[in-house]
Every structure is written in structure tokens, then in C-alpha cells.
PDB file of N, CA and C in Angstrom:
ATOM      1  N   MET A  15     -62.985   1.812 156.214  1.00  0.00           N
ATOM      2  CA  MET A  15     -64.152   1.035 155.832  1.00  0.00           C
ATOM      3  C   MET A  15     -64.833   2.025 154.589  1.00  0.00           C
ATOM      4  N   VAL A  16     -64.814   0.514 153.445  1.00  0.00           N
ATOM      5  CA  VAL A  16     -65.066   0.677 152.145  1.00  0.00           C
ATOM      6  C   VAL A  16     -66.993   0.568 152.588  1.00  0.00           C
ATOM      7  N   LYS A  17     -67.561   0.752 151.783  1.00  0.00           N
ATOM      8  CA  LYS A  17     -69.052   0.387 151.601  1.00  0.00           C
ATOM      9  C   LYS A  17     -69.592   0.104 150.123  1.00  0.00           C
ATOM     10  N   ASN A  18     -70.085  -1.316 149.753  1.00  0.00           N
ATOM     11  CA  ASN A  18     -70.453  -1.430 148.464  1.00  0.00           C
ATOM     12  C   ASN A  18     -72.252  -0.566 148.361  1.00  0.00           C
ATOM     13  N   VAL A  19     -71.752   0.246 147.452  1.00  0.00           N
ATOM     14  CA  VAL A  19     -72.998   0.637 146.627  1.00  0.00           C
ATOM     15  C   VAL A  19     -73.273   0.058 145.635  1.00  0.00           C
ATOM     16  N   SER A  20     -74.578  -0.493 145.526  1.00  0.00           N
ATOM     17  CA  SER A  20     -75.090  -0.791 144.609  1.00  0.00           C
ATOM     18  C   SER A  20     -75.966  -0.097 143.520  1.00  0.00           C
ATOM     19  N   LEU A  21     -75.890  -0.507 142.546  1.00  0.00           N
ATOM     20  CA  LEU A  21     -76.223   0.021 141.014  1.00  0.00           C
ATOM     21  C   LEU A  21     -78.041   1.042 141.329  1.00  0.00           C
ATOM     22  N   ASP A  22     -78.845   0.289 142.071  1.00  0.00           N
ATOM     23  CA  ASP A  22     -79.904   1.101 142.313  1.00  0.00           C
ATOM     24  C   ASP A  22     -79.860   2.164 142.944  1.00  0.00           C
ATOM     25  N   THR A  23     -78.912   2.210 144.451  1.00  0.00           N
ATOM     26  CA  THR A  23     -78.705   3.253 144.974  1.00  0.00           C
ATOM     27  C   THR A  23     -77.649   4.487 143.624  1.00  0.00           C
ATOM     28  N   VAL A  24     -76.548   4.474 143.170  1.00  0.00           N
ATOM     29  CA  VAL A  24     -76.329   5.589 142.460  1.00  0.00           C
ATOM     30  C   VAL A  24     -77.208   5.461 141.468  1.00  0.00           C
ATOM     31  N   ASP A  25     -78.208   5.171 141.294  1.00  0.00           N
ATOM     32  CA  ASP A  25     -79.009   5.778 139.823  1.00  0.00           C
ATOM     33  C   ASP A  25     -80.385   6.698 140.960  1.00  0.00           C
ATOM     34  N   GLN A  26     -80.924   6.365 141.972  1.00  0.00           N
ATOM     35  CA  GLN A  26     -81.589   7.197 142.467  1.00  0.00           C
ATOM     36  C   GLN A  26     -80.715   8.069 142.715  1.00  0.00           C
ATOM     37  N   LYS A  27     -79.799   7.771 143.449  1.00  0.00           N
ATOM     38  CA  LYS A  27     -79.066   9.532 143.451  1.00  0.00           C
ATOM     39  C   LYS A  27     -78.725  10.075 142.505  1.00  0.00           C
ATOM     40  N   LEU A  28     -78.673   9.848 141.589  1.00  0.00           N
ATOM     41  CA  LEU A  28     -78.142  10.287 139.973  1.00  0.00           C
ATOM     42  C   LEU A  28     -79.902  11.315 139.745  1.00  0.00           C
ATOM     43  N   ALA A  29     -81.131   9.742 139.483  1.00  0.00           N
ATOM     44  CA  ALA A  29     -82.707  10.707 139.056  1.00  0.00           C
ATOM     45  C   ALA A  29     -82.543  12.208 140.652  1.00  0.00           C
ATOM     46  N   LEU A  30     -81.954  11.654 141.261  1.00  0.00           N
ATOM     47  CA  LEU A  30     -82.153  12.934 142.501  1.00  0.00           C
ATOM     48  C   LEU A  30     -81.555  14.135 142.202  1.00  0.00           C
ATOM     49  N   ALA A  31     -80.331  14.069 141.647  1.00  0.00           N
ATOM     50  CA  ALA A  31     -79.533  15.410 141.320  1.00  0.00           C
ATOM     51  C   ALA A  31     -80.099  15.458 139.598  1.00  0.00           C
ATOM     52  N   LYS A  32     -81.145  16.133 139.916  1.00  0.00           N
ATOM     53  CA  LYS A  32     -81.340  16.047 137.875  1.00  0.00           C
ATOM     54  C   LYS A  32     -82.661  16.760 137.945  1.00  0.00           C
ATOM     55  N   GLN A  33     -83.526  15.454 139.538  1.00  0.00           N
ATOM     56  CA  GLN A  33     -84.689  16.987 139.611  1.00  0.00           C
ATOM     57  C   GLN A  33     -84.161  17.957 140.167  1.00  0.00           C
ATOM     58  N   CYS A  34     -82.915  17.835 141.076  1.00  0.00           N
ATOM     59  CA  CYS A  34     -82.612  19.038 142.181  1.00  0.00           C
ATOM     60  C   CYS A  34     -82.093  19.971 141.170  1.00  0.00           C
ATOM     61  N   SER A  35     -81.702  19.694 140.389  1.00  0.00           N
ATOM     62  CA  SER A  35     -81.019  20.987 139.352  1.00  0.00           C
ATOM     63  C   SER A  35     -82.209  21.261 138.097  1.00  0.00           C
ATOM     64  N   HIS A  36     -83.446  20.707 137.693  1.00  0.00           N
ATOM     65  CA  HIS A  36     -84.709  20.804 137.329  1.00  0.00           C
ATOM     66  C   HIS A  36     -84.793  21.662 137.722  1.00  0.00           C
ATOM     67  N   GLU A  37     -85.115  21.520 139.200  1.00  0.00           N
ATOM     68  CA  GLU A  37     -86.138  22.664 139.816  1.00  0.00           C
ATOM     69  C   GLU A  37     -85.762  23.632 140.051  1.00  0.00           C
ATOM     70  N   GLY A  38     -84.089  23.929 140.109  1.00  0.00           N
ATOM     71  CA  GLY A  38     -83.127  25.098 140.202  1.00  0.00           C
ATOM     72  C   GLY A  38     -83.594  25.794 139.069  1.00  0.00           C
ATOM     73  N   ALA A  39     -82.934  25.254 137.804  1.00  0.00           N
ATOM     74  CA  ALA A  39     -83.302  26.023 136.489  1.00  0.00           C
ATOM     75  C   ALA A  39     -84.791  26.576 135.874  1.00  0.00           C
ATOM     76  N   VAL A  40     -85.805  26.118 137.224  1.00  0.00           N
ATOM     77  CA  VAL A  40     -87.066  26.295 136.715  1.00  0.00           C
ATOM     78  C   VAL A  40     -87.574  27.529 138.138  1.00  0.00           C
ATOM     79  N   ALA A  41     -86.800  27.481 138.562  1.00  0.00           N
ATOM     80  CA  ALA A  41     -86.872  28.248 140.092  1.00  0.00           C
ATOM     81  C   ALA A  41     -86.757  29.830 139.456  1.00  0.00           C
ATOM     82  N   GLY A  42     -85.741  29.478 138.412  1.00  0.00           N
ATOM     83  CA  GLY A  42     -84.093  30.879 137.966  1.00  0.00           C
ATOM     84  C   GLY A  42     -84.272  30.995 137.385  1.00  0.00           C
ATOM     85  N   ALA A  43     -85.819  30.876 135.903  1.00  0.00           N
ATOM     86  CA  ALA A  43     -86.005  30.944 135.214  1.00  0.00           C
ATOM     87  C   ALA A  43     -87.063  32.517 135.505  1.00  0.00           C
ATOM     88  N   LYS A  44     -87.555  31.863 136.579  1.00  0.00           N
ATOM     89  CA  LYS A  44     -89.472  31.944 136.976  1.00  0.00           C
ATOM     90  C   LYS A  44     -88.358  33.505 137.489  1.00  0.00           C
ATOM     91  N   ALA A  45     -87.582  33.543 138.065  1.00  0.00           N
ATOM     92  CA  ALA A  45     -86.811  34.843 138.711  1.00  0.00           C
ATOM     93  C   ALA A  45     -86.621  35.310 137.757  1.00  0.00           C
ATOM     94  N   ALA A  46     -85.798  34.845 136.505  1.00  0.00           N
ATOM     95  CA  ALA A  46     -85.210  35.921 135.639  1.00  0.00           C
ATOM     96  C   ALA A  46     -86.328  36.555 135.501  1.00  0.00           C
ATOM     97  N   VAL A  47     -87.733  36.072 134.736  1.00  0.00           N
ATOM     98  CA  VAL A  47     -88.746  36.672 134.285  1.00  0.00           C
ATOM     99  C   VAL A  47     -88.828  37.692 135.084  1.00  0.00           C
ATOM    100  N   VAL A  48     -89.389  38.016 136.351  1.00  0.00           N
ATOM    101  CA  VAL A  48     -89.276  38.854 137.157  1.00  0.00           C
ATOM    102  C   VAL A  48     -88.671  40.331 137.469  1.00  0.00           C
ATOM    103  N   ALA A  49     -87.396  39.699 137.734  1.00  0.00           N
ATOM    104  CA  ALA A  49     -85.894  40.853 136.953  1.00  0.00           C
ATOM    105  C   ALA A  49     -86.748  41.102 135.957  1.00  0.00           C
ATOM    106  N   SER A  50     -86.347  40.535 134.887  1.00  0.00           N
ATOM    107  CA  SER A  50     -86.577  41.970 133.386  1.00  0.00           C
ATOM    108  C   SER A  50     -87.822  42.091 133.910  1.00  0.00           C
ATOM    109  N   VAL A  51     -88.835  42.301 134.180  1.00  0.00           N
ATOM    110  CA  VAL A  51     -89.965  42.968 134.106  1.00  0.00           C
ATOM    111  C   VAL A  51     -89.968  44.847 134.969  1.00  0.00           C
ATOM    112  N   VAL A  52     -89.327  43.975 136.522  1.00  0.00           N
ATOM    113  CA  VAL A  52     -89.251  45.026 137.645  1.00  0.00           C
ATOM    114  C   VAL A  52     -88.341  45.853 137.283  1.00  0.00           C
ATOM    115  N   THR A  53     -86.393  45.400 136.161  1.00  0.00           N
ATOM    116  CA  THR A  53     -86.002  46.531 135.798  1.00  0.00           C
ATOM    117  C   THR A  53     -86.671  47.324 134.615  1.00  0.00           C
ATOM    118  N   ALA A  54     -87.428  46.300 134.246  1.00  0.00           N
ATOM    119  CA  ALA A  54     -86.267  46.499 132.451  1.00  0.00           C
ATOM    120  C   ALA A  54     -87.705  48.577 132.550  1.00  0.00           C
ATOM    121  N   ILE A  55     -88.828  47.948 132.990  1.00  0.00           N
ATOM    122  CA  ILE A  55     -89.639  49.199 133.229  1.00  0.00           C
ATOM    123  C   ILE A  55     -89.446  50.959 133.471  1.00  0.00           C
ATOM    124  N   PRO A  56     -88.635  50.843 135.026  1.00  0.00           N
ATOM    125  CA  PRO A  56     -88.163  51.590 135.316  1.00  0.00           C
ATOM    126  C   PRO A  56     -86.887  52.844 134.365  1.00  0.00           C
ATOM    127  N   THR A  57     -85.928  51.230 134.109  1.00  0.00           N
ATOM    128  CA  THR A  57     -85.335  51.905 132.957  1.00  0.00           C
ATOM    129  C   THR A  57     -85.212  52.536 131.784  1.00  0.00           C
ATOM    130  N   TYR A  58     -86.554  51.593 130.936  1.00  0.00           N
ATOM    131  CA  TYR A  58     -87.326  52.654 129.628  1.00  0.00           C
ATOM    132  C   TYR A  58     -87.849  53.374 130.235  1.00  0.00           C
ATOM    133  N   ALA A  59     -87.947  54.393 131.336  1.00  0.00           N
ATOM    134  CA  ALA A  59     -88.534  54.950 131.711  1.00  0.00           C
ATOM    135  C   ALA A  59     -87.527  55.928 131.930  1.00  0.00           C
ATOM    136  N   CYS A  60     -86.882  55.854 132.643  1.00  0.00           N
ATOM    137  CA  CYS A  60     -85.558  56.601 132.926  1.00  0.00           C
ATOM    138  C   CYS A  60     -85.206  56.932 130.649  1.00  0.00           C
ATOM    139  N   GLY A  61     -84.623  56.287 130.774  1.00  0.00           N
ATOM    140  CA  GLY A  61     -83.937  56.238 129.362  1.00  0.00           C
ATOM    141  C   GLY A  61     -85.029  57.517 128.438  1.00  0.00           C
ATOM    142  N   LYS A  62     -86.615  57.377 128.537  1.00  0.00           N
ATOM    143  CA  LYS A  62     -87.311  58.881 128.038  1.00  0.00           C
ATOM    144  C   LYS A  62     -87.915  59.485 129.263  1.00  0.00           C
ATOM    145  N   MET A  63     -88.181  59.721 129.922  1.00  0.00           N
ATOM    146  CA  MET A  63     -88.594  60.847 130.945  1.00  0.00           C
ATOM    147  C   MET A  63     -87.520  62.238 130.877  1.00  0.00           C
ATOM    148  N   LEU A  64     -85.870  61.293 131.911  1.00  0.00           N
ATOM    149  CA  LEU A  64     -85.195  62.191 132.409  1.00  0.00           C
ATOM    150  C   LEU A  64     -84.181  62.597 131.443  1.00  0.00           C
ATOM    151  N   PRO A  65     -83.912  64.135 131.791  1.00  0.00           N
ATOM    152  CA  PRO A  65     -82.458  64.215 130.557  1.00  0.00           C
ATOM    153  C   PRO A  65     -81.337  63.447 130.829  1.00  0.00           C
ATOM    154  N   TRP A  66     -81.438  63.089 132.024  1.00  0.00           N
ATOM    155  CA  TRP A  66     -79.046  62.685 131.452  1.00  0.00           C
ATOM    156  C   TRP A  66     -79.528  60.822 130.636  1.00  0.00           C
ATOM    157  N   GLY A  67     -80.917  60.423 131.335  1.00  0.00           N
ATOM    158  CA  GLY A  67     -81.089  58.904 130.926  1.00  0.00           C
ATOM    159  C   GLY A  67     -81.376  58.947 128.893  1.00  0.00           C
ATOM    160  N   ARG A  68     -81.880  60.008 128.663  1.00  0.00           N
ATOM    161  CA  ARG A  68     -82.193  60.851 127.128  1.00  0.00           C
ATOM    162  C   ARG A  68     -80.948  60.814 127.308  1.00  0.00           C
ATOM    163  N   ALA A  69     -79.724  61.027 127.778  1.00  0.00           N
ATOM    164  CA  ALA A  69     -78.953  61.444 126.556  1.00  0.00           C
ATOM    165  C   ALA A  69     -77.398  60.304 127.598  1.00  0.00           C
ATOM    166  N   ASN A  70     -78.017  59.273 127.728  1.00  0.00           N
ATOM    167  CA  ASN A  70     -76.611  58.608 128.204  1.00  0.00           C
ATOM    168  C   ASN A  70     -77.590  57.163 127.733  1.00  0.00           C
ATOM    169  N   LEU A  71     -78.654  57.125 128.117  1.00  0.00           N
ATOM    170  CA  LEU A  71     -79.021  55.471 127.496  1.00  0.00           C
ATOM    171  C   LEU A  71     -79.302  55.600 126.906  1.00  0.00           C
ATOM    172  N   ASN A  72     -78.018  55.022 125.848  1.00  0.00           N
ATOM    173  CA  ASN A  72     -79.239  54.978 124.593  1.00  0.00           C
ATOM    174  C   ASN A  72     -79.732  52.844 124.680  1.00  0.00           C
ATOM    175  N   PRO A  73     -80.089  52.321 123.645  1.00  0.00           N
ATOM    176  CA  PRO A  73     -80.754  51.092 123.811  1.00  0.00           C
ATOM    177  C   PRO A  73     -79.608  50.082 124.124  1.00  0.00           C
ATOM    178  N   SER A  74     -78.564  49.694 123.813  1.00  0.00           N
ATOM    179  CA  SER A  74     -77.953  48.962 123.970  1.00  0.00           C
ATOM    180  C   SER A  74     -76.936  48.941 125.278  1.00  0.00           C
ATOM    181  N   ALA A  75     -77.268  50.414 126.179  1.00  0.00           N
ATOM    182  CA  ALA A  75     -77.341  49.956 128.162  1.00  0.00           C
ATOM    183  C   ALA A  75     -78.317  49.313 128.732  1.00  0.00           C
ATOM    184  N   LYS A  76     -79.749  49.652 128.306  1.00  0.00           N
ATOM    185  CA  LYS A  76     -80.613  49.933 128.412  1.00  0.00           C
ATOM    186  C   LYS A  76     -80.776  47.753 128.409  1.00  0.00           C
ATOM    187  N   ALA A  77     -80.434  47.344 127.358  1.00  0.00           N
ATOM    188  CA  ALA A  77     -80.397  46.016 127.380  1.00  0.00           C
ATOM    189  C   ALA A  77     -79.903  45.318 128.335  1.00  0.00           C
ATOM    190  N   LEU A  78     -78.781  46.048 128.157  1.00  0.00           N
ATOM    191  CA  LEU A  78     -77.638  45.148 129.164  1.00  0.00           C
ATOM    192  C   LEU A  78     -78.314  44.947 131.069  1.00  0.00           C
ATOM    193  N   ILE A  79     -78.625  46.442 131.495  1.00  0.00           N
ATOM    194  CA  ILE A  79     -78.875  46.905 132.488  1.00  0.00           C
ATOM    195  C   ILE A  79     -80.442  45.650 132.845  1.00  0.00           C
ATOM    196  N   VAL A  80     -81.030  45.120 131.766  1.00  0.00           N
ATOM    197  CA  VAL A  80     -82.117  44.100 132.244  1.00  0.00           C
ATOM    198  C   VAL A  80     -81.476  43.362 132.460  1.00  0.00           C
ATOM    199  N   SER A  81     -80.715  43.247 131.591  1.00  0.00           N
ATOM    200  CA  SER A  81     -80.090  41.348 130.803  1.00  0.00           C
ATOM    201  C   SER A  81     -78.765  40.993 131.612  1.00  0.00           C
ATOM    202  N   THR A  82     -78.278  42.194 132.682  1.00  0.00           N
ATOM    203  CA  THR A  82     -77.571  41.224 133.704  1.00  0.00           C
ATOM    204  C   THR A  82     -78.288  41.209 134.954  1.00  0.00           C
ATOM    205  N   ALA A  83     -79.140  42.296 135.478  1.00  0.00           N
ATOM    206  CA  ALA A  83     -80.048  41.049 136.507  1.00  0.00           C
ATOM    207  C   ALA A  83     -81.043  40.322 136.295  1.00  0.00           C
ATOM    208  N   ALA A  84     -81.241  40.116 135.197  1.00  0.00           N
ATOM    209  CA  ALA A  84     -82.190  39.089 134.953  1.00  0.00           C
ATOM    210  C   ALA A  84     -81.124  38.008 135.425  1.00  0.00           C
ATOM    211  N   GLY A  85     -79.518  37.847 134.624  1.00  0.00           N
ATOM    212  CA  GLY A  85     -78.731  37.304 134.420  1.00  0.00           C
ATOM    213  C   GLY A  85     -78.689  36.965 136.550  1.00  0.00           C
ATOM    214  N   MET A  86     -78.667  37.963 136.911  1.00  0.00           N
ATOM    215  CA  MET A  86     -77.947  37.848 138.655  1.00  0.00           C
ATOM    216  C   MET A  86     -79.558  37.154 139.180  1.00  0.00           C
ATOM    217  N   ALA A  87     -80.434  37.122 138.659  1.00  0.00           N
ATOM    218  CA  ALA A  87     -81.484  36.963 139.384  1.00  0.00           C
ATOM    219  C   ALA A  87     -81.655  34.793 139.422  1.00  0.00           C
ATOM    220  N   TYR A  88     -81.127  35.050 137.838  1.00  0.00           N
ATOM    221  CA  TYR A  88     -81.136  33.407 137.841  1.00  0.00           C
ATOM    222  C   TYR A  88     -79.917  32.548 138.487  1.00  0.00           C
ATOM    223  N   PHE A  89     -79.547  33.461 139.210  1.00  0.00           N
ATOM    224  CA  PHE A  89     -78.003  32.274 139.131  1.00  0.00           C
ATOM    225  C   PHE A  89     -78.504  32.580 140.455  1.00  0.00           C
ATOM    226  N   VAL A  90     -78.784  33.171 141.300  1.00  0.00           N
ATOM    227  CA  VAL A  90     -78.905  33.037 142.817  1.00  0.00           C
ATOM    228  C   VAL A  90     -79.804  32.503 143.197  1.00  0.00           C
ATOM    229  N   VAL A  91     -80.633  32.584 142.650  1.00  0.00           N
ATOM    230  CA  VAL A  91     -81.463  31.777 142.643  1.00  0.00           C
ATOM    231  C   VAL A  91     -81.514  29.819 142.408  1.00  0.00           C
ATOM    232  N   ALA A  92     -81.930  30.214 140.985  1.00  0.00           N
ATOM    233  CA  ALA A  92     -81.098  28.795 140.527  1.00  0.00           C
ATOM    234  C   ALA A  92     -80.281  27.982 142.296  1.00  0.00           C
ATOM    235  N   ASP A  93     -79.151  28.716 141.761  1.00  0.00           N
ATOM    236  CA  ASP A  93     -78.006  28.475 143.130  1.00  0.00           C
ATOM    237  C   ASP A  93     -78.775  27.426 144.294  1.00  0.00           C
ATOM    238  N   LYS A  94     -79.686  29.230 144.818  1.00  0.00           N
ATOM    239  CA  LYS A  94     -80.363  28.632 146.576  1.00  0.00           C
ATOM    240  C   LYS A  94     -81.207  27.397 146.718  1.00  0.00           C
ATOM    241  N   THR A  95     -81.958  27.312 145.132  1.00  0.00           N
ATOM    242  CA  THR A  95     -82.946  26.661 145.335  1.00  0.00           C
ATOM    243  C   THR A  95     -81.856  25.055 145.584  1.00  0.00           C
ATOM    244  N   VAL A  96     -81.069  25.095 144.028  1.00  0.00           N
ATOM    245  CA  VAL A  96     -80.089  23.541 143.881  1.00  0.00           C
ATOM    246  C   VAL A  96     -79.215  23.178 145.879  1.00  0.00           C
ATOM    247  N   LEU A  97     -79.617  24.640 146.690  1.00  0.00           N
ATOM    248  CA  LEU A  97     -78.574  23.941 147.622  1.00  0.00           C
ATOM    249  C   LEU A  97     -79.650  23.809 148.373  1.00  0.00           C
ATOM    250  N   LYS A  98     -81.228  24.844 148.881  1.00  0.00           N
ATOM    251  CA  LYS A  98     -82.055  23.887 149.462  1.00  0.00           C
ATOM    252  C   LYS A  98     -82.236  22.451 149.240  1.00  0.00           C
ATOM    253  N   ILE A  99     -82.525  22.029 148.295  1.00  0.00           N
ATOM    254  CA  ILE A  99     -83.175  21.199 148.163  1.00  0.00           C
ATOM    255  C   ILE A  99     -82.259  19.758 148.148  1.00  0.00           C
ATOM    256  N   ALA A 100     -80.609  20.286 147.569  1.00  0.00           N
ATOM    257  CA  ALA A 100     -79.595  19.145 148.612  1.00  0.00           C
ATOM    258  C   ALA A 100     -79.692  18.781 149.767  1.00  0.00           C
ATOM    259  N   ARG A 101     -79.541  19.804 150.334  1.00  0.00           N
ATOM    260  CA  ARG A 101     -79.079  20.015 151.351  1.00  0.00           C
ATOM    261  C   ARG A 101     -80.899  19.317 152.243  1.00  0.00           C
ATOM    262  N   GLN A 102     -82.094  19.174 152.305  1.00  0.00           N
ATOM    263  CA  GLN A 102     -82.988  18.478 152.538  1.00  0.00           C
ATOM    264  C   GLN A 102     -83.006  16.878 152.194  1.00  0.00           C
ATOM    265  N   ASN A 103     -82.383  16.660 151.059  1.00  0.00           N
ATOM    266  CA  ASN A 103     -82.255  15.371 150.950  1.00  0.00           C
ATOM    267  C   ASN A 103     -81.365  14.423 151.173  1.00  0.00           C
ATOM    268  N   SER A 104     -80.122  15.644 151.766  1.00  0.00           N
ATOM    269  CA  SER A 104     -79.578  14.921 152.728  1.00  0.00           C
ATOM    270  C   SER A 104     -79.234  14.953 153.714  1.00  0.00           C
ATOM    271  N   PHE A 105     -80.275  14.992 154.687  1.00  0.00           N
ATOM    272  CA  PHE A 105     -81.203  15.381 155.713  1.00  0.00           C
ATOM    273  C   PHE A 105     -82.287  13.508 155.840  1.00  0.00           C
ATOM    274  N   LYS A 106     -82.854  13.607 154.325  1.00  0.00           N
ATOM    275  CA  LYS A 106     -82.897  12.335 154.976  1.00  0.00           C
ATOM    276  C   LYS A 106     -82.226  11.698 154.223  1.00  0.00           C
ATOM    277  N   GLN A 107     -81.948  11.219 153.921  1.00  0.00           N
ATOM    278  CA  GLN A 107     -80.296  10.068 153.414  1.00  0.00           C
ATOM    279  C   GLN A 107     -79.660   9.634 154.772  1.00  0.00           C
ATOM    280  N   ASP A 108     -79.780  10.427 155.910  1.00  0.00           N
ATOM    281  CA  ASP A 108     -78.857  10.064 157.005  1.00  0.00           C
ATOM    282  C   ASP A 108     -79.493   9.388 158.079  1.00  0.00           C
TER     283      ASP A 108
END
């Protein structure tokens, strides 16, 4: 059986999807900032204090470590947030 879908319903679903993705992006950005700070402090301290770190961690390696942690935090938190909100919205509409 085919349901008739009105334009208002489609617009409402599109607005919910935009809100959901925006909230996910904001949560991911916050997580990336926190992960950057939490990762940068020990990484740069290791590069200054430990002999192994001084010998092996050049500035590019330090930046790569920090940016990788920030990127992973962004995508994990954004994905979890979008899925959580989408799940809540799907339960509301059933």
C-alpha cells in the first residue's frame, strides 16, 4: 500500500534532519576541541622531557598525533549524536 505524503510532512522531516545534523556537528566540534587539548599537553610534554620524544617526535609528528585524536573524536561523537537524535525522532513519529 502506498501512503500519500504531503509536502508539509516532507518539509518537517527535512527540518528535523537538518537540526539533527547540526546538533551532531556542534557536539563533534566540542569533542574535537577537548580531545585536542587533552592530547596536546602530554604529546608536547613528551617531546620536551623524554629523550625518546626529543629524538623521534618532530613538530609534524606531534601535530599529526593531536589532529588524529581530534578528528576521531569529532566523527565518533557526531555520529553517536546524530544516531541518538534520529532514534528519538523515529520513536516520536511511530
